[in-house]
């Protein structure tokens, strides 16, 4: 026993599976295990389940992506090999069908993103929780798991206490044949996921691959971003340079904020950026405002504009090429006088303008914290978890699923699919293990 029982009130009756955390992974696991006959209880720290799931996809919940398995797996920066096993049993179409079966029809949108047809994440959460209840899952909300009970290399229960009250006098013990940790990562702690699962897993001998915020906005040096605050650019190119080497390229939408940049392409680039910044490396973004044109084509376009509208001042002429708020920044950085007319622009100035349009530099000085990160990169090392069952290789009866694992992907519904699939696998495996065991016991 790792825990001191004398402080505990009467232990609760033993359950087959105790799930810690009612997020995407925990709910799917709990419902699956209960549907296979296991007695399941879920401990949830917040006052109600799935606070994070409710706000995903800006409240619309982009719960999966319709991409085929190989391109789907390519969206994972970490964990693709590990996920193959789970995805081979429960993948995107299975998840869509599952939600359909509990009255949550879905729609597919741009980029293969799948949302509930009602456009409300709340509907999906309500249906999922109701389905769990119908399977017999019991919920205990407003309680925080604080330690595992371990005996002879096996988990035997979980000690928990009311959330927010820091006194061991209130501790309770829930005995369980198996325990699943689905406490999520450390991002958006206001939704309940503040990293508790890492210390619970450490108690069972698990390591931790260092965690850092990913899919997170980036901060820029200088005043350019704050001057452009609120400007959203669509269909632009973006390259990320680490120590002057191009590490990746993206295409899509970017938003300037008071501190720097955000939006889909920045979030995609952020895992690389954060890791490099933490290693003390120099990080730069290079934006391409005209990705559909190569340098030669852009030069021809500029020559045409300068010829056709040669009597206009550059501050006017550039309106055909750039959003209004970018024009003063462009003129300042290229050194082109705003009142210079198009027909008096020198060849050198035209070249400077062309290069600026295709290579607008932003120095990345930092990143926003876990409070604003969509996901947590890093987590429980995958080599310590059986990918076929999500069972711990350290402690018998213990399982881990969802974002607590060292898995992370791009935006587009991939992260939720990973949480649902690993939850599904863990719930089924735990139920099977219990059934197998009770057969043996009989
Ligand atoms: C703003 C935002 C938008 C997002 N949008 C999308 C999207 O559209 N598509 C997508 O694929 N992904 C999206 N994600 C990522 C996705 O939500 C997560 O990857 C996913 O929710 C992880 O699921 P999980 O079950 O592992 O953890 P979580 O959903 O974080 O659930 C963990 C649960 O455990 C509980 N818990 C934590 N500690 C304890 C404890 N000690 N005791 C008891 N309970 C505890 C928490 O309260 C929480 O309910 C988004 C994330 C954020 C923050």
CSV table of C-alpha atoms and ligand atoms in Angstrom, one decimal:
chain,number,residue,atom,x,y,z
A,1,UNK,CA,0.0,0.0,0.0
A,2,UNK,CA,1.4,3.4,-0.9
A,3,UNK,CA,-1.3,5.2,0.9
A,4,UNK,CA,-2.1,5.8,4.6
A,5,UNK,CA,-5.6,4.4,5.1
A,6,UNK,CA,-6.1,5.7,8.6
A,7,UNK,CA,-7.0,9.2,7.2
A,8,UNK,CA,-9.7,7.8,4.9
A,9,UNK,CA,-13.3,7.6,5.6
A,10,UNK,CA,-15.2,4.3,4.8
A,11,UNK,CA,-13.9,2.9,1.5
A,12,UNK,CA,-16.3,2.9,-1.4
A,13,UNK,CA,-17.5,-0.5,-2.8
A,14,UNK,CA,-15.0,-1.8,-5.3
A,15,UNK,CA,-15.7,-1.2,-9.0
A,16,UNK,CA,-14.3,-3.0,-12.0
A,17,UNK,CA,-12.9,0.1,-13.7
A,18,UNK,CA,-12.3,3.5,-12.2
A,19,UNK,CA,-11.8,6.2,-14.8
A,20,UNK,CA,-10.0,9.4,-13.7
A,21,UNK,CA,-11.1,12.3,-15.9
A,22,UNK,CA,-14.4,12.7,-17.8
A,23,UNK,CA,-13.0,14.2,-21.0
A,24,UNK,CA,-13.1,12.8,-24.5
A,25,UNK,CA,-10.9,9.7,-23.7
A,26,UNK,CA,-12.4,9.0,-20.3
A,27,UNK,CA,-16.0,9.2,-21.5
A,28,UNK,CA,-15.5,6.9,-24.5
A,29,UNK,CA,-13.5,4.4,-22.3
A,30,UNK,CA,-16.1,4.4,-19.5
A,31,UNK,CA,-19.1,3.9,-21.9
A,32,UNK,CA,-17.3,1.2,-23.8
A,33,UNK,CA,-16.2,-0.7,-20.7
A,34,UNK,CA,-19.7,-0.5,-19.2
A,35,UNK,CA,-21.3,-1.6,-22.5
A,36,UNK,CA,-19.2,-4.8,-22.1
A,37,UNK,CA,-20.6,-5.4,-18.7
A,38,UNK,CA,-17.9,-3.8,-16.5
A,39,UNK,CA,-19.0,-1.8,-13.4
A,40,UNK,CA,-17.5,1.6,-14.1
A,41,UNK,CA,-17.2,4.8,-12.1
A,42,UNK,CA,-15.8,8.1,-13.3
A,43,UNK,CA,-14.1,10.6,-11.1
A,44,UNK,CA,-14.2,14.2,-12.5
A,45,UNK,CA,-12.6,17.2,-11.0
A,46,UNK,CA,-14.9,19.8,-12.5
A,47,UNK,CA,-18.6,20.2,-11.6
A,48,UNK,CA,-19.6,18.5,-14.8
A,49,UNK,CA,-18.0,16.3,-17.4
A,50,UNK,CA,-16.1,17.3,-20.5
A,51,UNK,CA,-15.6,21.0,-20.0
A,52,UNK,CA,-12.9,21.1,-22.6
A,53,UNK,CA,-14.8,19.1,-25.2
A,54,UNK,CA,-17.6,21.6,-25.0
A,55,UNK,CA,-15.4,24.5,-26.1
A,56,UNK,CA,-13.4,22.6,-28.8
A,57,UNK,CA,-13.6,23.9,-32.4
A,58,UNK,CA,-14.8,27.3,-31.1
A,59,UNK,CA,-17.8,25.5,-29.5
A,60,UNK,CA,-18.6,23.5,-32.6
A,61,UNK,CA,-16.3,20.5,-31.8
A,62,UNK,CA,-14.2,19.4,-34.7
A,63,UNK,CA,-14.3,15.8,-33.4
A,64,UNK,CA,-12.5,14.0,-36.3
A,65,UNK,CA,-11.2,14.3,-39.8
A,66,UNK,CA,-12.3,12.3,-42.8
A,67,UNK,CA,-8.8,11.9,-44.2
A,68,UNK,CA,-7.6,8.3,-45.1
A,69,UNK,CA,-5.4,6.6,-42.5
A,70,UNK,CA,-2.0,7.4,-44.0
A,71,UNK,CA,-2.5,11.2,-44.5
A,72,UNK,CA,-4.4,11.2,-41.1
A,73,UNK,CA,-1.4,9.7,-39.4
A,74,UNK,CA,1.0,12.2,-41.1
A,75,UNK,CA,-0.8,15.0,-39.2
A,76,UNK,CA,0.7,13.6,-36.0
A,77,UNK,CA,4.0,15.2,-35.0
A,78,UNK,CA,4.4,12.5,-32.3
A,79,UNK,CA,2.6,9.2,-31.7
A,80,UNK,CA,1.6,8.1,-35.3
A,81,UNK,CA,3.2,4.6,-35.0
A,82,UNK,CA,1.7,4.0,-31.6
A,83,UNK,CA,-1.8,5.0,-32.8
A,84,UNK,CA,-1.9,2.5,-35.7
A,85,UNK,CA,-3.2,-0.3,-33.4
A,86,UNK,CA,-6.0,1.8,-31.9
A,87,UNK,CA,-7.0,3.3,-35.3
A,88,UNK,CA,-7.1,-0.2,-36.9
A,89,UNK,CA,-10.0,-1.0,-34.5
A,90,UNK,CA,-11.7,2.3,-34.0
A,91,UNK,CA,-11.1,5.1,-36.5
A,92,UNK,CA,-12.8,8.2,-38.0
A,93,UNK,CA,-15.7,6.5,-39.8
A,94,UNK,CA,-16.3,4.3,-36.7
A,95,UNK,CA,-16.4,7.5,-34.6
A,96,UNK,CA,-18.8,9.2,-37.0
A,97,UNK,CA,-21.0,6.2,-37.0
A,98,UNK,CA,-20.8,5.9,-33.2
A,99,UNK,CA,-22.1,9.5,-32.8
A,100,UNK,CA,-24.7,8.9,-35.4
A,101,UNK,CA,-25.9,5.9,-33.4
A,102,UNK,CA,-26.4,8.2,-30.3
A,103,UNK,CA,-28.3,10.8,-32.4
A,104,UNK,CA,-25.4,13.1,-33.2
A,105,UNK,CA,-25.3,13.3,-37.0
A,106,UNK,CA,-22.3,15.1,-38.4
A,107,UNK,CA,-21.2,17.3,-41.3
A,108,UNK,CA,-17.9,17.4,-43.2
A,109,UNK,CA,-16.3,20.8,-43.8
A,110,UNK,CA,-13.3,22.3,-45.6
A,111,UNK,CA,-10.2,20.2,-45.1
A,112,UNK,CA,-12.1,17.1,-44.2
A,113,UNK,CA,-13.0,18.4,-40.7
A,114,UNK,CA,-16.1,16.8,-39.2
A,115,UNK,CA,-18.4,18.6,-36.8
A,116,UNK,CA,-21.8,17.7,-35.2
A,117,UNK,CA,-24.5,18.8,-37.8
A,118,UNK,CA,-26.1,21.0,-35.1
A,119,UNK,CA,-22.7,22.9,-34.9
A,120,UNK,CA,-22.9,22.6,-31.2
A,121,UNK,CA,-20.2,20.7,-29.2
A,122,UNK,CA,-22.6,20.8,-26.3
A,123,UNK,CA,-25.0,18.5,-28.1
A,124,UNK,CA,-22.2,16.0,-28.6
A,125,UNK,CA,-21.2,16.1,-25.0
A,126,UNK,CA,-24.7,15.7,-23.7
A,127,UNK,CA,-25.3,12.7,-26.0
A,128,UNK,CA,-22.0,11.1,-24.9
A,129,UNK,CA,-22.7,11.6,-21.2
A,130,UNK,CA,-26.3,10.3,-21.6
A,131,UNK,CA,-25.0,7.3,-23.5
A,132,UNK,CA,-22.5,6.6,-20.7
A,133,UNK,CA,-25.3,6.8,-18.1
A,134,UNK,CA,-27.4,4.4,-20.1
A,135,UNK,CA,-24.6,1.9,-20.1
A,136,UNK,CA,-24.5,2.1,-16.3
A,137,UNK,CA,-21.5,4.4,-15.8
A,138,UNK,CA,-21.6,6.3,-12.5
A,139,UNK,CA,-20.2,9.8,-12.3
A,140,UNK,CA,-18.7,11.5,-9.3
A,141,UNK,CA,-18.0,15.1,-10.2
A,142,UNK,CA,-16.3,17.9,-8.2
A,143,UNK,CA,-13.6,15.5,-6.9
A,144,UNK,CA,-9.9,15.3,-7.6
A,145,UNK,CA,-7.9,12.1,-7.7
A,146,UNK,CA,-4.8,12.7,-5.7
A,147,UNK,CA,-3.0,9.3,-5.5
A,148,UNK,CA,-3.1,5.7,-6.6
A,149,UNK,CA,-3.3,2.8,-4.2
A,150,UNK,CA,-0.8,0.2,-5.2
A,151,UNK,CA,-0.1,-3.2,-3.9
A,152,UNK,CA,2.3,-5.9,-5.2
A,153,UNK,CA,2.8,-4.0,-8.5
A,154,UNK,CA,-0.9,-3.8,-9.1
A,155,UNK,CA,-3.3,-0.8,-8.8
A,156,UNK,CA,-6.0,-1.4,-6.3
A,157,UNK,CA,-7.8,1.9,-6.1
A,158,UNK,CA,-7.6,5.7,-6.1
A,159,UNK,CA,-7.6,8.3,-3.3
A,160,UNK,CA,-9.6,11.4,-4.1
A,161,UNK,CA,-10.9,14.5,-2.3
A,162,UNK,CA,-13.4,17.2,-3.1
A,163,UNK,CA,-11.9,19.6,-5.6
A,164,UNK,CA,-10.6,22.9,-4.3
A,165,UNK,CA,-10.3,21.8,-0.6
A,166,UNK,CA,-6.8,21.1,0.3
A,167,UNK,CA,-7.2,18.9,3.3
A,168,UNK,CA,-6.4,15.2,3.6
A,169,UNK,CA,-9.1,14.8,6.3
A,170,UNK,CA,-11.6,14.7,3.4
A,171,UNK,CA,-9.8,12.0,1.5
A,172,UNK,CA,-11.7,9.0,0.3
A,173,UNK,CA,-10.6,5.7,-1.2
A,174,UNK,CA,-12.3,4.2,-4.2
A,175,UNK,CA,-11.2,0.6,-4.6
A,176,UNK,CA,-11.1,-0.7,-8.2
A,177,UNK,CA,-9.9,-3.8,-10.1
A,178,UNK,CA,-8.4,-1.5,-12.7
A,179,UNK,CA,-7.8,2.2,-13.1
A,180,UNK,CA,-7.6,4.4,-16.2
A,181,UNK,CA,-5.9,7.7,-16.2
A,182,UNK,CA,-7.5,10.1,-18.7
A,183,UNK,CA,-6.7,13.4,-17.1
A,184,UNK,CA,-5.6,15.1,-20.3
A,185,UNK,CA,-2.5,17.3,-20.6
A,186,UNK,CA,-1.7,20.6,-18.9
A,187,UNK,CA,-3.2,23.0,-21.3
A,188,UNK,CA,-6.4,25.1,-20.8
A,189,UNK,CA,-6.2,24.3,-17.0
A,190,UNK,CA,-9.4,26.2,-16.5
A,191,UNK,CA,-11.2,23.2,-18.1
A,192,UNK,CA,-9.8,20.9,-15.4
A,193,UNK,CA,-6.7,19.5,-17.1
A,194,UNK,CA,-3.8,20.9,-15.1
A,195,UNK,CA,-1.4,18.0,-15.4
A,196,UNK,CA,-2.5,15.9,-12.3
A,197,UNK,CA,-2.2,12.7,-14.3
A,198,UNK,CA,1.5,13.1,-14.7
A,199,UNK,CA,2.1,12.8,-11.0
A,200,UNK,CA,-0.4,9.9,-10.7
A,201,UNK,CA,1.4,8.1,-13.4
A,202,UNK,CA,4.8,8.8,-11.8
A,203,UNK,CA,3.6,7.2,-8.7
A,204,UNK,CA,3.2,4.0,-10.8
A,205,UNK,CA,6.8,4.3,-12.0
A,206,UNK,CA,6.0,6.0,-15.3
A,207,UNK,CA,8.4,8.6,-16.8
A,208,UNK,CA,7.5,11.9,-18.4
A,209,UNK,CA,8.7,13.1,-21.7
A,210,UNK,CA,9.1,16.8,-21.1
A,211,UNK,CA,5.9,18.7,-21.7
A,212,UNK,CA,5.4,22.0,-23.6
A,213,UNK,CA,2.5,24.0,-25.0
A,214,UNK,CA,1.7,23.2,-28.6
A,215,UNK,CA,-0.9,24.6,-31.0
A,216,UNK,CA,-0.2,27.8,-29.2
A,217,UNK,CA,0.0,31.5,-30.4
A,218,UNK,CA,3.5,32.9,-30.8
A,219,UNK,CA,4.9,36.2,-29.6
A,220,UNK,CA,6.9,38.4,-31.9
A,221,UNK,CA,9.7,41.0,-31.3
A,222,UNK,CA,9.2,44.7,-32.2
A,223,UNK,CA,6.0,46.5,-32.8
A,224,UNK,CA,4.9,45.2,-36.2
A,225,UNK,CA,2.4,42.7,-34.9
A,226,UNK,CA,0.7,45.1,-32.5
A,227,UNK,CA,0.4,47.7,-35.3
A,228,UNK,CA,-1.4,45.1,-37.4
A,229,UNK,CA,-3.5,43.7,-34.5
A,230,UNK,CA,-6.8,42.3,-35.7
A,231,UNK,CA,-5.6,41.9,-39.3
A,232,UNK,CA,-6.5,38.4,-40.6
A,233,UNK,CA,-4.8,37.1,-43.7
A,234,UNK,CA,-6.1,34.1,-45.6
A,235,UNK,CA,-4.4,32.0,-48.2
A,236,UNK,CA,-0.9,33.1,-47.4
A,237,UNK,CA,2.3,31.0,-47.2
A,238,UNK,CA,4.4,30.7,-44.1
A,239,UNK,CA,7.9,29.2,-43.6
A,240,UNK,CA,9.4,28.6,-40.2
A,241,UNK,CA,13.2,29.1,-40.0
A,242,UNK,CA,15.1,27.7,-37.1
A,243,UNK,CA,18.7,29.1,-36.9
A,244,UNK,CA,18.3,30.2,-40.6
A,245,UNK,CA,17.2,26.8,-41.8
A,246,UNK,CA,13.7,26.3,-43.2
A,247,UNK,CA,12.1,23.7,-41.0
A,248,UNK,CA,8.6,23.5,-42.5
A,249,UNK,CA,6.2,25.4,-44.7
A,250,UNK,CA,2.5,26.0,-44.3
A,251,UNK,CA,-0.4,27.6,-46.2
A,252,UNK,CA,-3.6,29.1,-44.8
A,253,UNK,CA,-4.8,31.7,-42.4
A,254,UNK,CA,-2.9,33.9,-40.0
A,255,UNK,CA,-4.1,36.5,-37.5
A,256,UNK,CA,-2.1,39.4,-36.0
A,257,UNK,CA,-2.7,40.0,-32.3
A,258,UNK,CA,-1.4,42.5,-29.7
A,259,UNK,CA,1.4,40.1,-28.7
A,260,UNK,CA,2.2,38.5,-32.0
A,261,UNK,CA,0.5,36.0,-34.3
A,262,UNK,CA,-2.1,33.3,-34.1
A,263,UNK,CA,-4.4,31.5,-36.5
A,264,UNK,CA,-4.2,28.0,-38.0
A,265,UNK,CA,-0.8,28.2,-39.7
A,266,UNK,CA,0.8,29.7,-36.6
A,267,UNK,CA,-0.7,27.0,-34.4
A,268,UNK,CA,0.6,24.4,-36.8
A,269,UNK,CA,4.1,25.9,-36.7
A,270,UNK,CA,4.1,26.3,-33.0
A,271,UNK,CA,5.3,22.9,-31.8
A,272,UNK,CA,8.5,23.3,-33.8
A,273,UNK,CA,8.8,27.0,-32.7
A,274,UNK,CA,8.3,26.3,-29.0
A,275,UNK,CA,10.8,23.4,-29.0
A,276,UNK,CA,13.4,25.5,-30.7
A,277,UNK,CA,12.8,28.5,-28.4
A,278,UNK,CA,13.2,26.3,-25.4
A,279,UNK,CA,16.5,25.0,-26.7
A,280,UNK,CA,17.6,28.7,-27.0
A,281,UNK,CA,17.5,28.7,-30.8
A,282,UNK,CA,16.6,31.6,-33.1
A,283,UNK,CA,13.1,31.3,-34.7
A,284,UNK,CA,11.7,33.3,-37.5
A,285,UNK,CA,8.6,33.2,-39.6
A,286,UNK,CA,8.7,34.3,-43.3
A,287,UNK,CA,5.3,35.1,-44.7
A,288,UNK,CA,4.5,34.9,-48.4
A,289,UNK,CA,1.6,37.2,-49.2
A,290,UNK,CA,1.5,36.0,-52.8
A,291,UNK,CA,2.0,32.3,-52.6
A,292,UNK,CA,0.2,31.6,-55.9
A,293,UNK,CA,2.9,33.6,-57.9
A,294,UNK,CA,6.6,32.7,-58.1
A,295,UNK,CA,9.1,35.5,-58.1
A,296,UNK,CA,9.1,35.8,-61.9
A,297,UNK,CA,5.3,35.9,-62.1
A,298,UNK,CA,5.1,38.4,-59.3
A,299,UNK,CA,7.6,40.6,-61.0
A,300,UNK,CA,5.5,40.5,-64.2
A,301,UNK,CA,2.4,41.4,-62.1
A,302,UNK,CA,4.2,44.3,-60.5
A,303,UNK,CA,5.4,45.6,-63.8
A,304,UNK,CA,1.9,45.4,-65.2
A,305,UNK,CA,0.4,47.3,-62.2
A,306,UNK,CA,3.1,50.0,-62.3
A,307,UNK,CA,2.5,50.5,-66.0
A,308,UNK,CA,-1.3,50.5,-65.9
A,309,UNK,CA,-1.5,52.6,-62.7
A,310,UNK,CA,1.8,54.5,-63.1
A,311,UNK,CA,0.3,57.9,-62.1
A,312,UNK,CA,-0.9,56.7,-58.8
A,313,UNK,CA,1.1,57.2,-55.6
A,314,UNK,CA,2.5,53.9,-54.2
A,315,UNK,CA,0.3,54.3,-51.0
A,316,UNK,CA,-2.7,54.0,-53.4
A,317,UNK,CA,-1.3,51.6,-55.9
A,318,UNK,CA,-0.5,49.0,-53.3
A,319,UNK,CA,-4.2,48.7,-52.5
A,320,UNK,CA,-4.5,46.3,-55.3
A,321,UNK,CA,-1.9,44.0,-53.7
A,322,UNK,CA,-2.2,44.3,-50.0
A,323,UNK,CA,-4.8,45.0,-47.2
A,324,UNK,CA,-4.9,48.7,-46.2
A,325,UNK,CA,-3.3,48.2,-42.8
A,326,UNK,CA,-0.3,46.4,-44.3
A,327,UNK,CA,0.6,49.3,-46.7
A,328,UNK,CA,2.3,51.7,-44.3
A,329,UNK,CA,4.3,48.8,-42.9
A,330,UNK,CA,5.3,47.7,-46.4
A,331,UNK,CA,6.4,51.3,-47.4
A,332,UNK,CA,8.4,51.8,-44.2
A,333,UNK,CA,10.1,48.5,-44.4
A,334,UNK,CA,11.0,48.7,-48.1
A,335,UNK,CA,11.9,52.4,-47.8
A,336,UNK,CA,9.6,53.3,-50.7
A,337,UNK,CA,8.3,56.9,-50.3
A,338,UNK,CA,4.5,56.7,-50.0
A,339,UNK,CA,4.1,59.6,-52.5
A,340,UNK,CA,6.4,58.0,-55.1
A,341,UNK,CA,4.3,57.4,-58.2
A,342,UNK,CA,4.3,54.0,-59.8
A,343,UNK,CA,6.0,55.1,-63.0
A,344,UNK,CA,8.9,56.5,-61.0
A,345,UNK,CA,9.6,53.3,-59.0
A,346,UNK,CA,13.2,52.1,-59.7
A,347,UNK,CA,14.0,48.5,-60.7
A,348,UNK,CA,15.8,48.1,-57.4
A,349,UNK,CA,12.7,49.4,-55.5
A,350,UNK,CA,10.5,47.0,-57.4
A,351,UNK,CA,12.8,44.1,-56.5
A,352,UNK,CA,12.8,45.1,-52.8
A,353,UNK,CA,9.0,45.2,-52.9
A,354,UNK,CA,8.8,41.8,-54.6
A,355,UNK,CA,11.1,40.2,-52.0
A,356,UNK,CA,9.2,41.9,-49.2
A,357,UNK,CA,5.8,40.5,-50.5
A,358,UNK,CA,7.2,37.0,-50.6
A,359,UNK,CA,9.4,37.1,-47.6
A,360,UNK,CA,8.0,39.2,-44.8
A,361,UNK,CA,10.0,38.4,-41.7
A,362,UNK,CA,8.8,38.1,-38.2
A,363,UNK,CA,11.2,37.3,-35.3
A,364,UNK,CA,9.6,35.0,-32.8
A,365,UNK,CA,10.5,36.0,-29.3
A,366,UNK,CA,8.3,33.7,-27.3
A,367,UNK,CA,5.1,31.7,-27.1
A,368,UNK,CA,1.9,31.9,-25.0
A,369,UNK,CA,1.6,29.7,-22.0
A,370,UNK,CA,-0.3,26.4,-21.3
A,371,UNK,CA,-3.3,28.6,-20.5
A,372,UNK,CA,-3.7,29.3,-24.2
A,373,UNK,CA,-2.4,26.1,-25.7
A,374,UNK,CA,-4.8,23.9,-27.6
A,375,UNK,CA,-2.8,20.8,-26.6
A,376,UNK,CA,0.2,19.7,-24.6
A,377,UNK,CA,3.1,18.1,-26.4
A,378,UNK,CA,5.1,15.5,-24.4
A,379,UNK,CA,3.7,13.3,-21.8
A,380,UNK,CA,3.9,9.6,-20.7
A,381,UNK,CA,6.5,7.9,-22.9
A,382,UNK,CA,4.7,5.6,-25.4
A,383,UNK,CA,7.2,2.8,-24.9
A,384,UNK,CA,5.7,2.3,-21.4
A,385,UNK,CA,2.2,1.7,-22.7
A,386,UNK,CA,0.9,-1.3,-24.7
A,387,UNK,CA,-0.5,0.2,-27.9
A,388,UNK,CA,-3.0,-2.7,-28.3
A,389,UNK,CA,-4.6,-2.2,-24.9
A,390,UNK,CA,-3.4,1.1,-23.4
A,391,UNK,CA,-2.3,-0.9,-20.4
A,392,UNK,CA,0.7,0.3,-18.4
A,393,UNK,CA,3.8,-1.9,-18.7
A,394,UNK,CA,4.8,-0.8,-15.2
A,395,UNK,CA,1.8,-1.6,-13.0
A,396,UNK,CA,-0.9,-4.2,-13.5
A,397,UNK,CA,-4.5,-3.0,-13.9
A,398,UNK,CA,-3.4,0.5,-14.8
A,399,UNK,CA,-4.3,2.1,-18.2
A,400,UNK,CA,-3.6,5.5,-19.7
A,401,UNK,CA,-5.3,7.1,-22.7
A,402,UNK,CA,-5.8,10.5,-24.4
A,403,UNK,CA,-3.7,13.6,-24.3
A,404,UNK,CA,-1.8,12.5,-21.2
A,405,UNK,CA,0.2,10.3,-23.5
A,406,UNK,CA,3.1,11.7,-25.5
A,407,UNK,CA,1.0,12.2,-28.6
A,408,UNK,CA,0.2,15.4,-30.5
A,409,UNK,CA,-1.2,16.4,-33.9
A,410,UNK,CA,-2.0,19.3,-36.0
A,411,UNK,CA,-5.4,21.1,-35.8
A,412,UNK,CA,-8.2,19.5,-37.9
A,413,UNK,CA,-9.9,16.9,-35.6
A,414,UNK,CA,-6.9,14.6,-35.2
A,415,UNK,CA,-6.3,15.2,-31.5
A,416,UNK,CA,-9.8,14.4,-30.5
A,417,UNK,CA,-9.8,11.3,-32.7
A,418,UNK,CA,-6.7,10.1,-30.9
A,419,UNK,CA,-8.3,10.7,-27.5
A,420,UNK,CA,-11.5,8.9,-28.6
A,421,UNK,CA,-9.6,6.0,-30.2
A,422,UNK,CA,-7.2,5.4,-27.3
A,423,UNK,CA,-10.2,5.8,-24.9
A,424,UNK,CA,-12.1,3.2,-26.8
A,425,UNK,CA,-9.2,0.8,-26.8
A,426,UNK,CA,-8.5,1.2,-23.1
A,427,UNK,CA,-12.2,0.8,-22.1
A,428,UNK,CA,-12.6,-2.4,-24.2
A,429,UNK,CA,-9.3,-3.8,-23.1
A,430,UNK,CA,-10.0,-3.2,-19.4
A,431,UNK,CA,-13.5,-4.8,-19.7
A,432,UNK,CA,-12.0,-7.8,-21.4
A,433,UNK,CA,-9.3,-8.2,-18.8
A,434,UNK,CA,-11.8,-8.0,-16.0
A,435,UNK,CA,-14.1,-10.6,-17.8
A,436,UNK,CA,-11.1,-12.9,-18.4
A,437,UNK,CA,-10.1,-12.5,-14.8
A,438,UNK,CA,-13.6,-13.2,-13.4
A,439,UNK,CA,-13.8,-16.3,-15.6
A,440,UNK,CA,-10.5,-17.5,-14.0
A,441,UNK,CA,-11.8,-16.6,-10.5
A,442,UNK,CA,-15.0,-18.7,-11.1
B,1,LIG,C1,-9.8,25.6,-26.9
B,1,LIG,C2,-9.5,24.2,-27.4
B,1,LIG,C3,-10.1,23.8,-28.6
B,1,LIG,C4,-9.8,22.6,-29.1
B,1,LIG,N1,-10.4,22.2,-30.3
B,1,LIG,C5,-10.2,21.0,-30.8
B,1,LIG,C6,-10.9,20.5,-32.0
B,1,LIG,O1,-11.7,21.2,-32.5
B,1,LIG,N2,-10.5,19.3,-32.5
B,1,LIG,C7,-9.6,18.5,-31.9
B,1,LIG,O2,-9.3,17.4,-32.4
B,1,LIG,N3,-9.0,18.8,-30.7
B,1,LIG,C8,-9.3,20.0,-30.2
B,1,LIG,N4,-8.7,20.4,-29.0
B,1,LIG,C9,-7.8,19.4,-28.3
B,1,LIG,C10,-8.7,18.4,-27.6
B,1,LIG,O3,-9.7,19.0,-26.9
B,1,LIG,C11,-7.9,17.5,-26.6
B,1,LIG,O4,-6.8,16.9,-27.3
B,1,LIG,C12,-8.8,16.4,-26.0
B,1,LIG,O5,-9.8,17.0,-25.2
B,1,LIG,C13,-8.0,15.5,-25.0
B,1,LIG,O6,-8.9,14.7,-24.4
B,1,LIG,P1,-8.6,14.0,-23.0
B,1,LIG,O7,-9.8,13.2,-22.7
B,1,LIG,O8,-7.3,13.3,-23.1
B,1,LIG,O9,-8.4,15.2,-22.0
B,1,LIG,P2,-9.4,16.3,-21.6
B,1,LIG,O10,-10.5,16.5,-22.6
B,1,LIG,O11,-8.6,17.5,-21.2
B,1,LIG,O12,-10.1,15.7,-20.3
B,1,LIG,C14,-9.4,15.5,-19.1
B,1,LIG,C15,-10.4,15.5,-17.9
B,1,LIG,O13,-9.8,15.0,-16.7
B,1,LIG,C16,-10.2,15.8,-15.7
B,1,LIG,N5,-9.2,15.8,-14.6
B,1,LIG,C17,-7.9,16.3,-14.7
B,1,LIG,N6,-7.3,16.0,-13.5
B,1,LIG,C18,-8.2,15.3,-12.7
B,1,LIG,C19,-8.1,14.7,-11.4
B,1,LIG,N7,-7.0,14.8,-10.6
B,1,LIG,N8,-9.2,14.1,-10.9
B,1,LIG,C20,-10.3,14.0,-11.6
B,1,LIG,N9,-10.4,14.5,-12.9
B,1,LIG,C21,-9.4,15.1,-13.4
B,1,LIG,C22,-10.4,17.2,-16.3
B,1,LIG,O14,-11.2,18.0,-15.5
B,1,LIG,C23,-11.0,16.9,-17.6
B,1,LIG,O15,-12.4,16.8,-17.6
B,1,LIG,C24,-9.0,21.6,-28.4
B,1,LIG,C25,-8.4,22.0,-27.2
B,1,LIG,C26,-8.7,23.3,-26.7
B,1,LIG,C27,-8.1,23.7,-25.4
